[in-house]
């Protein structure tokens, strides 16, 4: 299942993109009977918000979003007209804002940024089901891997390194 959306240049496009993403996931649950955890739904909404906000703020022209889903993952693809490849900045607790890409990298299974003829395309892959490491992190236990899952765990990790 997949769906594509052209995003207008107005500030309303960010809220519209979130709305489209949640409706897409609801359809995957109800029509296609895919298991979409509440965690995955929240993460998709956050990733869409961050990526579309960046496209809206930094790209001079049109932007688009495509959503793809399988039984295991949802992919959020956001394309815009700016060919500049963004880079996550190093952690800086004193910096106000500009943490979006750091967060997206921390909460996704995979993040691919590529230049395309009309600008760039960012693809974020998010697991649909909770993993045992995610459940352990929510319970306050140490996950079994070095990868930090979930915004709360990411924020806790950042605050511990201050």
Tab-separated table of C-alpha atoms in Angstrom:
chain	number	residue	atom	x	y	z
A	1	UNK	CA	0.000	0.000	0.000
A	2	UNK	CA	1.288	3.461	-0.821
A	3	UNK	CA	-0.019	7.002	-1.207
A	4	UNK	CA	1.513	10.237	-2.431
A	5	UNK	CA	0.721	13.843	-1.568
A	6	UNK	CA	1.785	17.164	-3.039
A	7	UNK	CA	2.452	19.639	-0.257
A	8	UNK	CA	1.527	23.266	-0.834
A	9	UNK	CA	3.803	26.110	0.172
A	10	UNK	CA	1.613	27.333	3.036
A	11	UNK	CA	2.280	26.644	6.692
A	12	UNK	CA	-0.875	24.470	6.769
A	13	UNK	CA	1.010	21.806	4.770
A	14	UNK	CA	2.678	20.483	7.952
A	15	UNK	CA	-0.624	19.792	9.719
A	16	UNK	CA	-2.092	18.416	6.472
A	17	UNK	CA	0.868	16.026	6.092
A	18	UNK	CA	0.396	14.732	9.654
A	19	UNK	CA	-3.317	14.272	8.981
A	20	UNK	CA	-2.604	12.333	5.756
A	21	UNK	CA	-0.066	10.121	7.548
A	22	UNK	CA	-2.443	9.212	10.374
A	23	UNK	CA	-5.315	8.553	7.952
A	24	UNK	CA	-2.965	6.339	5.906
A	25	UNK	CA	-2.034	4.311	8.999
A	26	UNK	CA	-5.676	4.061	10.069
A	27	UNK	CA	-6.533	2.686	6.625
A	28	UNK	CA	-3.676	0.181	6.880
A	29	UNK	CA	-5.132	-1.014	10.208
A	30	UNK	CA	-8.786	-1.173	9.245
A	31	UNK	CA	-8.819	-2.056	5.543
A	32	UNK	CA	-5.605	-4.060	5.202
A	33	UNK	CA	-5.589	-5.452	8.763
A	34	UNK	CA	-1.942	-4.526	9.342
A	35	UNK	CA	-0.677	-4.323	12.902
A	36	UNK	CA	0.340	-0.721	13.542
A	37	UNK	CA	1.427	-0.149	17.137
A	38	UNK	CA	0.504	3.087	18.878
A	39	UNK	CA	4.237	3.724	19.174
A	40	UNK	CA	4.676	3.416	15.392
A	41	UNK	CA	1.743	5.758	14.833
A	42	UNK	CA	3.287	8.372	17.159
A	43	UNK	CA	6.730	8.025	15.568
A	44	UNK	CA	5.350	8.359	12.033
A	45	UNK	CA	3.521	11.519	13.059
A	46	UNK	CA	6.722	12.938	14.574
A	47	UNK	CA	8.888	12.015	11.562
A	48	UNK	CA	6.368	13.484	9.115
A	49	UNK	CA	6.207	16.664	11.172
A	50	UNK	CA	10.004	17.050	11.314
A	51	UNK	CA	10.706	16.235	7.652
A	52	UNK	CA	7.849	18.304	6.216
A	53	UNK	CA	8.719	21.235	8.493
A	54	UNK	CA	12.311	21.137	7.209
A	55	UNK	CA	11.133	20.988	3.590
A	56	UNK	CA	8.745	23.890	4.205
A	57	UNK	CA	11.390	26.024	5.950
A	58	UNK	CA	14.438	25.332	3.789
A	59	UNK	CA	13.338	24.441	0.248
A	60	UNK	CA	12.459	27.243	-2.168
A	61	UNK	CA	9.969	25.254	-4.231
A	62	UNK	CA	7.434	22.458	-4.109
A	63	UNK	CA	7.592	19.461	-1.799
A	64	UNK	CA	5.904	16.075	-1.757
A	65	UNK	CA	5.372	13.190	0.634
A	66	UNK	CA	4.892	9.514	-0.110
A	67	UNK	CA	3.936	6.859	2.405
A	68	UNK	CA	4.604	3.149	1.860
A	69	UNK	CA	3.725	0.304	4.174
A	70	UNK	CA	4.466	-3.409	4.383
A	71	UNK	CA	3.632	-5.925	7.078
A	72	UNK	CA	6.788	-4.865	8.958
A	73	UNK	CA	7.613	-1.204	8.260
A	74	UNK	CA	6.250	2.106	7.130
A	75	UNK	CA	8.383	4.359	4.971
A	76	UNK	CA	7.990	8.130	4.955
A	77	UNK	CA	9.487	9.777	1.871
A	78	UNK	CA	9.699	13.561	1.667
A	79	UNK	CA	11.072	15.218	-1.434
A	80	UNK	CA	11.820	18.896	-1.881
A	81	UNK	CA	13.504	21.234	-4.336
A	82	UNK	CA	16.628	22.008	-2.278
A	83	UNK	CA	19.554	19.745	-3.280
A	84	UNK	CA	21.437	20.494	-0.042
A	85	UNK	CA	21.820	17.295	1.963
A	86	UNK	CA	21.124	18.054	5.624
A	87	UNK	CA	23.400	16.712	8.329
A	88	UNK	CA	22.584	16.012	11.951
A	89	UNK	CA	24.556	18.279	14.219
A	90	UNK	CA	26.559	17.045	17.165
A	91	UNK	CA	24.764	17.054	20.491
A	92	UNK	CA	24.699	20.486	22.105
A	93	UNK	CA	22.423	20.882	25.121
A	94	UNK	CA	22.772	24.662	24.845
A	95	UNK	CA	21.479	24.811	21.270
A	96	UNK	CA	17.879	25.906	20.913
A	97	UNK	CA	16.133	24.101	18.073
A	98	UNK	CA	17.685	22.380	15.046
A	99	UNK	CA	17.540	18.931	16.714
A	100	UNK	CA	14.951	17.495	14.298
A	101	UNK	CA	17.278	15.391	12.161
A	102	UNK	CA	19.021	14.057	15.291
A	103	UNK	CA	15.645	12.916	16.597
A	104	UNK	CA	14.590	11.394	13.270
A	105	UNK	CA	17.867	9.454	13.043
A	106	UNK	CA	17.443	8.172	16.602
A	107	UNK	CA	13.874	6.910	16.223
A	108	UNK	CA	13.968	5.361	12.760
A	109	UNK	CA	15.268	1.977	11.674
A	110	UNK	CA	16.897	3.552	8.661
A	111	UNK	CA	17.292	7.057	7.247
A	112	UNK	CA	18.396	7.625	3.669
A	113	UNK	CA	19.069	11.062	2.203
A	114	UNK	CA	19.785	11.277	-1.495
A	115	UNK	CA	20.129	13.983	-4.087
A	116	UNK	CA	17.736	13.639	-7.010
A	117	UNK	CA	17.471	15.716	-10.219
A	118	UNK	CA	14.844	18.055	-8.731
A	119	UNK	CA	16.416	18.434	-5.249
A	120	UNK	CA	16.591	15.762	-2.546
A	121	UNK	CA	14.598	12.828	-1.238
A	122	UNK	CA	14.623	11.733	2.402
A	123	UNK	CA	13.362	8.254	3.269
A	124	UNK	CA	12.719	7.288	6.893
A	125	UNK	CA	11.833	3.688	7.783
A	126	UNK	CA	9.866	2.983	10.983
A	127	UNK	CA	8.980	-0.443	12.411
A	128	UNK	CA	5.251	-1.072	12.784
A	129	UNK	CA	5.476	-3.332	15.839
A	130	UNK	CA	7.120	-2.721	19.185
A	131	UNK	CA	10.324	-4.674	19.747
A	132	UNK	CA	11.434	-6.280	22.987
A	133	UNK	CA	14.085	-3.570	23.375
A	134	UNK	CA	11.383	-0.895	23.106
A	135	UNK	CA	9.306	-2.608	25.785
A	136	UNK	CA	12.374	-2.862	28.026
A	137	UNK	CA	13.176	0.823	27.526
A	138	UNK	CA	9.621	1.818	28.460
A	139	UNK	CA	9.914	-0.329	31.589
A	140	UNK	CA	13.107	1.512	32.578
A	141	UNK	CA	15.463	-1.366	31.704
A	142	UNK	CA	18.564	-1.129	29.564
A	143	UNK	CA	17.896	-2.211	25.969
A	144	UNK	CA	19.916	-5.130	24.687
A	145	UNK	CA	21.472	-3.182	21.833
A	146	UNK	CA	23.349	0.078	21.351
A	147	UNK	CA	20.549	1.491	19.195
A	148	UNK	CA	18.298	3.821	21.188
A	149	UNK	CA	14.609	3.495	20.323
A	150	UNK	CA	11.913	6.007	21.140
A	151	UNK	CA	11.967	9.715	21.803
A	152	UNK	CA	11.873	9.317	25.591
A	153	UNK	CA	14.890	7.021	25.560
A	154	UNK	CA	16.692	9.339	23.152
A	155	UNK	CA	16.060	12.351	25.376
A	156	UNK	CA	17.153	10.425	28.493
A	157	UNK	CA	20.375	9.377	26.739
A	158	UNK	CA	21.095	12.983	25.710
A	159	UNK	CA	20.496	14.350	29.218
A	160	UNK	CA	22.806	11.729	30.744
A	161	UNK	CA	25.675	12.995	28.556
A	162	UNK	CA	25.398	16.636	29.600
